Amino acid sequence: MNKFPIAPQKITVNNVHHTPLADAYAWLADKENPDVIDYLEAENAYAKHVMQDQQDFEEHLFEELKQRIKPEDQSAPVKIDNFYYYSRTESEKDYRIYCRKKGSLDAAEEILLDGNHLAEGHDFFDLGVFEMSPDHQMLAYAIDTDGSEQYRLYFKDLSDHTLMVDQLNNIADSAAWAMDGQTFFYVVQDESMRPYKVMRHHLGTRPEDDLEVYLEADERFFVSVSLSKNKAFLLIDIGSKITTEVRVLPSHEPSGNFEVFLPREDHHEYELYPHQACFYIRTNWNATNFRLMKAAFSANDKSQWTEVIPHDPKVKIEGVDEFEKQLAVYEREKGLSQIKILDLEDTSNNHLITYDEPAYYVFGVNNPTFATQTLRFHYTSLLRPNTVYDYDMRSREKQLIKATEIPGGYHEKDYTSERIEAQSEDGTAIPISLVYRKDVHPRQVNPLLMYGYGAYGINSEPYFNANRISLLDRGFIFAIAHIRGGADLGEAWYKTGKLLNKKNSFVDFICCAEHLIKEKYTDQQHLCIMGGSAGGLLMGAVMNIRPDLFQAVLAKVPFVDVLNTMLDPNLPLTITEYEEWGNPQEKAYFEYIHSYSPYDNVKSQAYPHVLITAGLNDPRVSYWEPAKWAAKLRALKTDEHLLLLKTNMGAGHGGASGRYEHLKEIAFEYAFLIKVLALG
């Protein structure tokens, strides 16, 4: 394999000169350069060659994974007004078909969109915006056909299923109809892929005549637009990583001006939930874990707000579903999600919905109707496939709507899960969720795959994954390290794993690995780790710090060139990331990021086996980051372990979009683990 040259680049910050190993591969950023494509394809060919002896096993794994997908399946229908909306799959087809029935579930099916048809001729397909007009006569939908997350939006007249001439380009995944069914609000992106501007479009008019209703000049902020559940207001949400602002417009006055509800204040985050005569407000005003407030529509002064749920340092309020007579409040306590029901007419009926597993994930979804007392929620765990329930918030009766079927013989009783704790260096207890077969002895040496993320306040949920069965049935233990940087244990958990506290994420993860070895769940020769995107940064950092601790690393679309990326404000999304990682134009942040950035800290030492994946059209982690990291690792590592770079040449951050093509990627990754552990 050819290797890139390694060259220094001088960087000056606050008049201090530094010479970190920096971006010596500027040519890699040019996708139009045939040499770039040739190099990436050569890497792919090399990975395929190295894994040639696993080809039969990989194909067997793919068929095994495929058999766990119900070939023809249907989502739980959602009733909106007089229509039932759902999606379904057909055997041997990659994408979902979106449908509805009018009046009853026994009515004739109307196909709204067929993802398989829309994906024809493309290596990638993603459906973004899917917004039905209030009268159910017009469908606005947007598609991405290369993984770049740049969508093209279409309007479909459902009276005859023809496309309108109106088509909108460079659309973000955010849009909303006004109540007149003729006015449509959408968000466009700037050159750095930031959703920054809200536009107003009237059906039948030229897109170039659309009016700008809001433009956000501050490059830290993203914008989105939505229609409230009670359909009374259109909302523009404007948010950075630490600050938000909301603008509102009565939905029956689409030609009016959006008015600021509460002007932005640094470090103040809030969300509005319009109700019948008031707004409910989720806010971190004097409340690290957020509290719930209530205010009149005109009460844009915080002194006029009244408290509904006070701040609790042990319970984070994550969101609200508003209904006519109840609120469903989504909370997190001791690392686990929960739903609290507030009865707005009878407070004696306030309660938590309860569950009986040590690790699970519950979330509300598809609750578009305001005037109902039925909450639809999903429940899943490391053992339990996703299950959909309808819950009567007044009677507390629960009705099973859909239990995900796993063809191929999965039996929950054959597996068990645990939730244990490891102690980090500063004494903090770090939760670890585990799942394995009951016939696997957890105190003997076992192959173990540990997942980690730890960034952006995103929780690592203990949900079911049918693909994982292929590892569990081969004796693997699967573990999730709930490290700081995520918000698994609340907002403080997030804040102590970001900016100048980022290294806590790495230390936590290493301590979890050491604990699992100490407790004899596994050993260093059988411990594998996995993370993607910011979790890929985690992979790169911990294998620089403790390469001896791990046998294999799966680094998926890894954000590994942190310093150089954050030093270039012209790259997509860089400026918005300053509030997560820090601005390296400031000396303290430059030095801190440089001290852990995976690319900058590769050294001459032995490393684990490593599989690195990338997406050529990835707008979040540019494909050249994994490529140059792989090259530098090859140049400096002293071991004979495998180092593979596999780039999806027709996709972006999420990899293959088709349900079967995605399984081929999983099969390759699992075959890699089996190979390097010498298990097959």
mmCIF file with all atom_site columns, N, CA and C in Angstrom, residues 464-517:
data_model
loop_
_atom_site.group_PDB
_atom_site.id
_atom_site.type_symbol
_atom_site.label_atom_id
_atom_site.label_alt_id
_atom_site.label_comp_id
_atom_site.label_asym_id
_atom_site.label_entity_id
_atom_site.label_seq_id
_atom_site.pdbx_PDB_ins_code
_atom_site.Cartn_x
_atom_site.Cartn_y
_atom_site.Cartn_z
_atom_site.occupancy
_atom_site.B_iso_or_equiv
_atom_site.pdbx_formal_charge
_atom_site.auth_seq_id
_atom_site.auth_comp_id
_atom_site.auth_asym_id
_atom_site.auth_atom_id
_atom_site.pdbx_PDB_model_num
ATOM 1   N N  . PHE A 1 464 ? -32.433 -2.476  22.118 1.00 0.00 ? 464 PHE A N  1
ATOM 2   C CA . PHE A 1 464 ? -32.247 -3.775  21.468 1.00 0.00 ? 464 PHE A CA 1
ATOM 3   C C  . PHE A 1 464 ? -31.705 -3.579  20.056 1.00 0.00 ? 464 PHE A C  1
ATOM 4   N N  . ASN A 1 465 ? -30.807 -4.468  19.653 1.00 0.00 ? 465 ASN A N  1
ATOM 5   C CA . ASN A 1 465 ? -30.284 -4.464  18.295 1.00 0.00 ? 465 ASN A CA 1
ATOM 6   C C  . ASN A 1 465 ? -30.202 -5.911  17.823 1.00 0.00 ? 465 ASN A C  1
ATOM 7   N N  . ALA A 1 466 ? -31.024 -6.261  16.855 1.00 0.00 ? 466 ALA A N  1
ATOM 8   C CA . ALA A 1 466 ? -31.074 -7.656  16.401 1.00 0.00 ? 466 ALA A CA 1
ATOM 9   C C  . ALA A 1 466 ? -29.751 -8.105  15.804 1.00 0.00 ? 466 ALA A C  1
ATOM 10  N N  . ASN A 1 467 ? -29.009 -7.186  15.184 1.00 0.00 ? 467 ASN A N  1
ATOM 11  C CA . ASN A 1 467 ? -27.710 -7.560  14.602 1.00 0.00 ? 467 ASN A CA 1
ATOM 12  C C  . ASN A 1 467 ? -26.753 -8.096  15.664 1.00 0.00 ? 467 ASN A C  1
ATOM 13  N N  . ARG A 1 468 ? -26.895 -7.571  16.868 1.00 0.00 ? 468 ARG A N  1
ATOM 14  C CA . ARG A 1 468 ? -25.994 -7.921  17.967 1.00 0.00 ? 468 ARG A CA 1
ATOM 15  C C  . ARG A 1 468 ? -26.075 -9.413  18.326 1.00 0.00 ? 468 ARG A C  1
ATOM 16  N N  . ILE A 1 469 ? -27.194 -10.044 17.999 1.00 0.00 ? 469 ILE A N  1
ATOM 17  C CA . ILE A 1 469 ? -27.381 -11.454 18.344 1.00 0.00 ? 469 ILE A CA 1
ATOM 18  C C  . ILE A 1 469 ? -26.280 -12.318 17.724 1.00 0.00 ? 469 ILE A C  1
ATOM 19  N N  . SER A 1 470 ? -25.814 -11.921 16.541 1.00 0.00 ? 470 SER A N  1
ATOM 20  C CA . SER A 1 470 ? -24.772 -12.705 15.878 1.00 0.00 ? 470 SER A CA 1
ATOM 21  C C  . SER A 1 470 ? -23.482 -12.728 16.680 1.00 0.00 ? 470 SER A C  1
ATOM 22  N N  . LEU A 1 471 ? -23.229 -11.688 17.461 1.00 0.00 ? 471 LEU A N  1
ATOM 23  C CA . LEU A 1 471 ? -22.073 -11.698 18.355 1.00 0.00 ? 471 LEU A CA 1
ATOM 24  C C  . LEU A 1 471 ? -22.391 -12.430 19.648 1.00 0.00 ? 471 LEU A C  1
ATOM 25  N N  . LEU A 1 472 ? -23.556 -12.145 20.221 1.00 0.00 ? 472 LEU A N  1
ATOM 26  C CA . LEU A 1 472 ? -23.919 -12.779 21.494 1.00 0.00 ? 472 LEU A CA 1
ATOM 27  C C  . LEU A 1 472 ? -23.953 -14.299 21.360 1.00 0.00 ? 472 LEU A C  1
ATOM 28  N N  . ASP A 1 473 ? -24.472 -14.790 20.246 1.00 0.00 ? 473 ASP A N  1
ATOM 29  C CA . ASP A 1 473 ? -24.565 -16.234 20.053 1.00 0.00 ? 473 ASP A CA 1
ATOM 30  C C  . ASP A 1 473 ? -23.211 -16.874 19.777 1.00 0.00 ? 473 ASP A C  1
ATOM 31  N N  . ARG A 1 474 ? -22.209 -16.055 19.567 1.00 0.00 ? 474 ARG A N  1
ATOM 32  C CA . ARG A 1 474 ? -20.839 -16.566 19.419 1.00 0.00 ? 474 ARG A CA 1
ATOM 33  C C  . ARG A 1 474 ? -20.007 -16.309 20.667 1.00 0.00 ? 474 ARG A C  1
ATOM 34  N N  . GLY A 1 475 ? -20.705 -16.075 21.777 1.00 0.00 ? 475 GLY A N  1
ATOM 35  C CA . GLY A 1 475 ? -20.032 -15.973 23.061 1.00 0.00 ? 475 GLY A CA 1
ATOM 36  C C  . GLY A 1 475 ? -19.600 -14.586 23.476 1.00 0.00 ? 475 GLY A C  1
ATOM 37  N N  . PHE A 1 476 ? -19.952 -13.568 22.692 1.00 0.00 ? 476 PHE A N  1
ATOM 38  C CA . PHE A 1 476 ? -19.575 -12.202 23.039 1.00 0.00 ? 476 PHE A CA 1
ATOM 39  C C  . PHE A 1 476 ? -20.439 -11.665 24.181 1.00 0.00 ? 476 PHE A C  1
ATOM 40  N N  . ILE A 1 477 ? -19.847 -10.793 24.969 1.00 0.00 ? 477 ILE A N  1
ATOM 41  C CA . ILE A 1 477 ? -20.579 -9.886  25.847 1.00 0.00 ? 477 ILE A CA 1
ATOM 42  C C  . ILE A 1 477 ? -20.583 -8.528  25.165 1.00 0.00 ? 477 ILE A C  1
ATOM 43  N N  . PHE A 1 478 ? -21.725 -7.870  25.171 1.00 0.00 ? 478 PHE A N  1
ATOM 44  C CA . PHE A 1 478 ? -21.797 -6.510  24.636 1.00 0.00 ? 478 PHE A CA 1
ATOM 45  C C  . PHE A 1 478 ? -21.974 -5.543  25.800 1.00 0.00 ? 478 PHE A C  1
ATOM 46  N N  . ALA A 1 479 ? -21.178 -4.469  25.793 1.00 0.00 ? 479 ALA A N  1
ATOM 47  C CA . ALA A 1 479 ? -21.195 -3.503  26.895 1.00 0.00 ? 479 ALA A CA 1
ATOM 48  C C  . ALA A 1 479 ? -21.353 -2.087  26.356 1.00 0.00 ? 479 ALA A C  1
ATOM 49  N N  . ILE A 1 480 ? -22.054 -1.255  27.103 1.00 0.00 ? 480 ILE A N  1
ATOM 50  C CA . ILE A 1 480 ? -22.161 0.185   26.814 1.00 0.00 ? 480 ILE A CA 1
ATOM 51  C C  . ILE A 1 480 ? -21.561 0.931   27.995 1.00 0.00 ? 480 ILE A C  1
ATOM 52  N N  . ALA A 1 481 ? -20.551 1.747   27.727 1.00 0.00 ? 481 ALA A N  1
ATOM 53  C CA . ALA A 1 481 ? -19.946 2.574   28.769 1.00 0.00 ? 481 ALA A CA 1
ATOM 54  C C  . ALA A 1 481 ? -20.632 3.940   28.756 1.00 0.00 ? 481 ALA A C  1
ATOM 55  N N  . HIS A 1 482 ? -21.344 4.268   29.824 1.00 0.00 ? 482 HIS A N  1
ATOM 56  C CA . HIS A 1 482 ? -22.120 5.519   29.885 1.00 0.00 ? 482 HIS A CA 1
ATOM 57  C C  . HIS A 1 482 ? -21.236 6.639   30.436 1.00 0.00 ? 482 HIS A C  1
ATOM 58  N N  . ILE A 1 483 ? -20.275 7.034   29.640 1.00 0.00 ? 483 ILE A N  1
ATOM 59  C CA . ILE A 1 483 ? -19.217 7.948   30.089 1.00 0.00 ? 483 ILE A CA 1
ATOM 60  C C  . ILE A 1 483 ? -19.683 9.401   30.061 1.00 0.00 ? 483 ILE A C  1
ATOM 61  N N  . ARG A 1 484 ? -18.927 10.229  30.774 1.00 0.00 ? 484 ARG A N  1
ATOM 62  C CA . ARG A 1 484 ? -19.219 11.666  30.774 1.00 0.00 ? 484 ARG A CA 1
ATOM 63  C C  . ARG A 1 484 ? -18.975 12.269  29.386 1.00 0.00 ? 484 ARG A C  1
ATOM 64  N N  . GLY A 1 485 ? -19.728 13.306  29.098 1.00 0.00 ? 485 GLY A N  1
ATOM 65  C CA . GLY A 1 485 ? -19.757 13.886  27.754 1.00 0.00 ? 485 GLY A CA 1
ATOM 66  C C  . GLY A 1 485 ? -21.106 13.634  27.109 1.00 0.00 ? 485 GLY A C  1
ATOM 67  N N  . GLY A 1 486 ? -21.696 12.462  27.414 1.00 0.00 ? 486 GLY A N  1
ATOM 68  C CA . GLY A 1 486 ? -23.113 12.257  27.167 1.00 0.00 ? 486 GLY A CA 1
ATOM 69  C C  . GLY A 1 486 ? -23.873 12.843  28.345 1.00 0.00 ? 486 GLY A C  1
ATOM 70  N N  . ALA A 1 487 ? -25.201 12.817  28.277 1.00 0.00 ? 487 ALA A N  1
ATOM 71  C CA . ALA A 1 487 ? -26.009 13.325  29.394 1.00 0.00 ? 487 ALA A CA 1
ATOM 72  C C  . ALA A 1 487 ? -26.737 12.179  30.077 1.00 0.00 ? 487 ALA A C  1
ATOM 73  N N  . ASP A 1 488 ? -26.122 10.998  30.074 1.00 0.00 ? 488 ASP A N  1
ATOM 74  C CA . ASP A 1 488 ? -26.773 9.801   30.591 1.00 0.00 ? 488 ASP A CA 1
ATOM 75  C C  . ASP A 1 488 ? -27.221 9.962   32.043 1.00 0.00 ? 488 ASP A C  1
ATOM 76  N N  . LEU A 1 489 ? -26.459 10.702  32.833 1.00 0.00 ? 489 LEU A N  1
ATOM 77  C CA . LEU A 1 489 ? -26.816 10.929  34.234 1.00 0.00 ? 489 LEU A CA 1
ATOM 78  C C  . LEU A 1 489 ? -27.150 12.400  34.491 1.00 0.00 ? 489 LEU A C  1
ATOM 79  N N  . GLY A 1 490 ? -27.602 13.106  33.466 1.00 0.00 ? 490 GLY A N  1
ATOM 80  C CA . GLY A 1 490 ? -28.015 14.487  33.653 1.00 0.00 ? 490 GLY A CA 1
ATOM 81  C C  . GLY A 1 490 ? -27.088 15.476  32.987 1.00 0.00 ? 490 GLY A C  1
ATOM 82  N N  . GLU A 1 491 ? -27.471 16.733  33.066 1.00 0.00 ? 491 GLU A N  1
ATOM 83  C CA . GLU A 1 491 ? -26.745 17.787  32.371 1.00 0.00 ? 491 GLU A CA 1
ATOM 84  C C  . GLU A 1 491 ? -25.333 17.969  32.914 1.00 0.00 ? 491 GLU A C  1
ATOM 85  N N  . ALA A 1 492 ? -25.144 17.819  34.213 1.00 0.00 ? 492 ALA A N  1
ATOM 86  C CA . ALA A 1 492 ? -23.799 17.958  34.780 1.00 0.00 ? 492 ALA A CA 1
ATOM 87  C C  . ALA A 1 492 ? -22.874 16.873  34.242 1.00 0.00 ? 492 ALA A C  1
ATOM 88  N N  . TRP A 1 493 ? -23.435 15.699  33.969 1.00 0.00 ? 493 TRP A N  1
ATOM 89  C CA . TRP A 1 493 ? -22.660 14.590  33.392 1.00 0.00 ? 493 TRP A CA 1
ATOM 90  C C  . TRP A 1 493 ? -22.097 15.001  32.033 1.00 0.00 ? 493 TRP A C  1
ATOM 91  N N  . TYR A 1 494 ? -22.904 15.736  31.283 1.00 0.00 ? 494 TYR A N  1
ATOM 92  C CA . TYR A 1 494 ? -22.470 16.246  29.980 1.00 0.00 ? 494 TYR A CA 1
ATOM 93  C C  . TYR A 1 494 ? -21.384 17.305  30.138 1.00 0.00 ? 494 TYR A C  1
ATOM 94  N N  . LYS A 1 495 ? -21.616 18.261  31.009 1.00 0.00 ? 495 LYS A N  1
ATOM 95  C CA . LYS A 1 495 ? -20.698 19.395  31.117 1.00 0.00 ? 495 LYS A CA 1
ATOM 96  C C  . LYS A 1 495 ? -19.323 18.996  31.648 1.00 0.00 ? 495 LYS A C  1
ATOM 97  N N  . THR A 1 496 ? -19.275 17.919  32.421 1.00 0.00 ? 496 THR A N  1
ATOM 98  C CA . THR A 1 496 ? -17.973 17.484  32.934 1.00 0.00 ? 496 THR A CA 1
ATOM 99  C C  . THR A 1 496 ? -17.249 16.570  31.949 1.00 0.00 ? 496 THR A C  1
ATOM 100 N N  . GLY A 1 497 ? -17.757 16.503  30.700 1.00 0.00 ? 497 GLY A N  1
ATOM 101 C CA . GLY A 1 497 ? -17.081 15.737  29.666 1.00 0.00 ? 497 GLY A CA 1
ATOM 102 C C  . GLY A 1 497 ? -16.951 16.514  28.366 1.00 0.00 ? 497 GLY A C  1
ATOM 103 N N  . LYS A 1 498 ? -16.903 17.847  28.447 1.00 0.00 ? 498 LYS A N  1
ATOM 104 C CA . LYS A 1 498 ? -16.764 18.682  27.258 1.00 0.00 ? 498 LYS A CA 1
ATOM 105 C C  . LYS A 1 498 ? -15.745 19.793  27.521 1.00 0.00 ? 498 LYS A C  1
ATOM 106 N N  . LEU A 1 499 ? -15.416 20.539  26.468 1.00 0.00 ? 499 LEU A N  1
ATOM 107 C CA . LEU A 1 499 ? -14.478 21.666  26.553 1.00 0.00 ? 499 LEU A CA 1
ATOM 108 C C  . LEU A 1 499 ? -13.205 21.244  27.285 1.00 0.00 ? 499 LEU A C  1
ATOM 109 N N  . LEU A 1 500 ? -12.825 21.968  28.345 1.00 0.00 ? 500 LEU A N  1
ATOM 110 C CA . LEU A 1 500 ? -11.580 21.667  29.054 1.00 0.00 ? 500 LEU A CA 1
ATOM 111 C C  . LEU A 1 500 ? -11.712 20.502  30.026 1.00 0.00 ? 500 LEU A C  1
ATOM 112 N N  . ASN A 1 501 ? -12.868 19.833  29.992 1.00 0.00 ? 501 ASN A N  1
ATOM 113 C CA . ASN A 1 501 ? -13.067 18.597  30.759 1.00 0.00 ? 501 ASN A CA 1
ATOM 114 C C  . ASN A 1 501 ? -13.177 17.378  29.844 1.00 0.00 ? 501 ASN A C  1
ATOM 115 N N  . LYS A 1 502 ? -12.871 17.543  28.556 1.00 0.00 ? 502 LYS A N  1
ATOM 116 C CA . LYS A 1 502 ? -13.109 16.475  27.591 1.00 0.00 ? 502 LYS A CA 1
ATOM 117 C C  . LYS A 1 502 ? -12.372 15.194  27.949 1.00 0.00 ? 502 LYS A C  1
ATOM 118 N N  . LYS A 1 503 ? -11.212 15.288  28.532 1.00 0.00 ? 503 LYS A N  1
ATOM 119 C CA . LYS A 1 503 ? -10.422 14.084  28.807 1.00 0.00 ? 503 LYS A CA 1
ATOM 120 C C  . LYS A 1 503 ? -11.110 13.158  29.816 1.00 0.00 ? 503 LYS A C  1
ATOM 121 N N  . ASN A 1 504 ? -12.087 13.680  30.563 1.00 0.00 ? 504 ASN A N  1
ATOM 122 C CA . ASN A 1 504 ? -12.849 12.793  31.450 1.00 0.00 ? 504 ASN A CA 1
ATOM 123 C C  . ASN A 1 504 ? -13.507 11.662  30.662 1.00 0.00 ? 504 ASN A C  1
ATOM 124 N N  . SER A 1 505 ? -13.953 11.958  29.427 1.00 0.00 ? 505 SER A N  1
ATOM 125 C CA . SER A 1 505 ? -14.586 10.929  28.602 1.00 0.00 ? 505 SER A CA 1
ATOM 126 C C  . SER A 1 505 ? -13.615 9.772   28.364 1.00 0.00 ? 505 SER A C  1
ATOM 127 N N  . PHE A 1 506 ? -12.369 10.108  28.054 1.00 0.00 ? 506 PHE A N  1
ATOM 128 C CA . PHE A 1 506 ? -11.377 9.079   27.737 1.00 0.00 ? 506 PHE A CA 1
ATOM 129 C C  . PHE A 1 506 ? -10.990 8.287   28.983 1.00 0.00 ? 506 PHE A C  1
ATOM 130 N N  . VAL A 1 507 ? -10.804 9.000   30.080 1.00 0.00 ? 507 VAL A N  1
ATOM 131 C CA . VAL A 1 507 ? -10.432 8.337   31.326 1.00 0.00 ? 507 VAL A CA 1
ATOM 132 C C  . VAL A 1 507 ? -11.556 7.407   31.782 1.00 0.00 ? 507 VAL A C  1
ATOM 133 N N  . ASP A 1 508 ? -12.797 7.888   31.690 1.00 0.00 ? 508 ASP A N  1
ATOM 134 C CA . ASP A 1 508 ? -13.947 7.057   32.080 1.00 0.00 ? 508 ASP A CA 1
ATOM 135 C C  . ASP A 1 508 ? -13.973 5.767   31.272 1.00 0.00 ? 508 ASP A C  1
ATOM 136 N N  . PHE A 1 509 ? -13.774 5.885   29.966 1.00 0.00 ? 509 PHE A N  1
ATOM 137 C CA . PHE A 1 509 ? -13.855 4.718   29.092 1.00 0.00 ? 509 PHE A CA 1
ATOM 138 C C  . PHE A 1 509 ? -12.749 3.714   29.418 1.00 0.00 ? 509 PHE A C  1
ATOM 139 N N  . ILE A 1 510 ? -11.556 4.210   29.618 1.00 0.00 ? 510 ILE A N  1
ATOM 140 C CA . ILE A 1 510 ? -10.437 3.331   29.972 1.00 0.00 ? 510 ILE A CA 1
ATOM 141 C C  . ILE A 1 510 ? -10.698 2.638   31.306 1.00 0.00 ? 510 ILE A C  1
ATOM 142 N N  . CYS A 1 511 ? -11.229 3.376   32.274 1.00 0.00 ? 511 CYS A N  1
ATOM 143 C CA . CYS A 1 511 ? -11.524 2.776   33.581 1.00 0.00 ? 511 CYS A CA 1
ATOM 144 C C  . CYS A 1 511 ? -12.619 1.711   33.471 1.00 0.00 ? 511 CYS A C  1
ATOM 145 N N  . CYS A 1 512 ? -13.590 1.921   32.576 1.00 0.00 ? 512 CYS A N  1
ATOM 146 C CA . CYS A 1 512 ? -14.610 0.887   32.345 1.00 0.00 ? 512 CYS A CA 1
ATOM 147 C C  . CYS A 1 512 ? -13.961 -0.369  31.776 1.00 0.00 ? 512 CYS A C  1
ATOM 148 N N  . ALA A 1 513 ? -13.041 -0.188  30.828 1.00 0.00 ? 513 ALA A N  1
ATOM 149 C CA . ALA A 1 513 ? -12.346 -1.342  30.244 1.00 0.00 ? 513 ALA A CA 1
ATOM 150 C C  . ALA A 1 513 ? -11.541 -2.074  31.309 1.00 0.00 ? 513 ALA A C  1
ATOM 151 N N  . GLU A 1 514 ? -10.825 -1.332  32.127 1.00 0.00 ? 514 GLU A N  1
ATOM 152 C CA . GLU A 1 514 ? -10.011 -1.954  33.179 1.00 0.00 ? 514 GLU A CA 1
ATOM 153 C C  . GLU A 1 514 ? -10.887 -2.695  34.184 1.00 0.00 ? 514 GLU A C  1
ATOM 154 N N  . HIS A 1 515 ? -12.055 -2.128  34.479 1.00 0.00 ? 515 HIS A N  1
ATOM 155 C CA . HIS A 1 515 ? -12.959 -2.775  35.433 1.00 0.00 ? 515 HIS A CA 1
ATOM 156 C C  . HIS A 1 515 ? -13.478 -4.099  34.871 1.00 0.00 ? 515 HIS A C  1
ATOM 157 N N  . LEU A 1 516 ? -13.838 -4.112  33.592 1.00 0.00 ? 516 LEU A N  1
ATOM 158 C CA . LEU A 1 516 ? -14.339 -5.341  32.984 1.00 0.00 ? 516 LEU A CA 1
ATOM 159 C C  . LEU A 1 516 ? -13.266 -6.427  32.957 1.00 0.00 ? 516 LEU A C  1
ATOM 160 N N  . ILE A 1 517 ? -12.021 -6.023  32.793 1.00 0.00 ? 517 ILE A N  1
ATOM 161 C CA . ILE A 1 517 ? -10.913 -6.986  32.836 1.00 0.00 ? 517 ILE A CA 1
ATOM 162 C C  . ILE A 1 517 ? -10.675 -7.461  34.269 1.00 0.00 ? 517 ILE A C  1
#
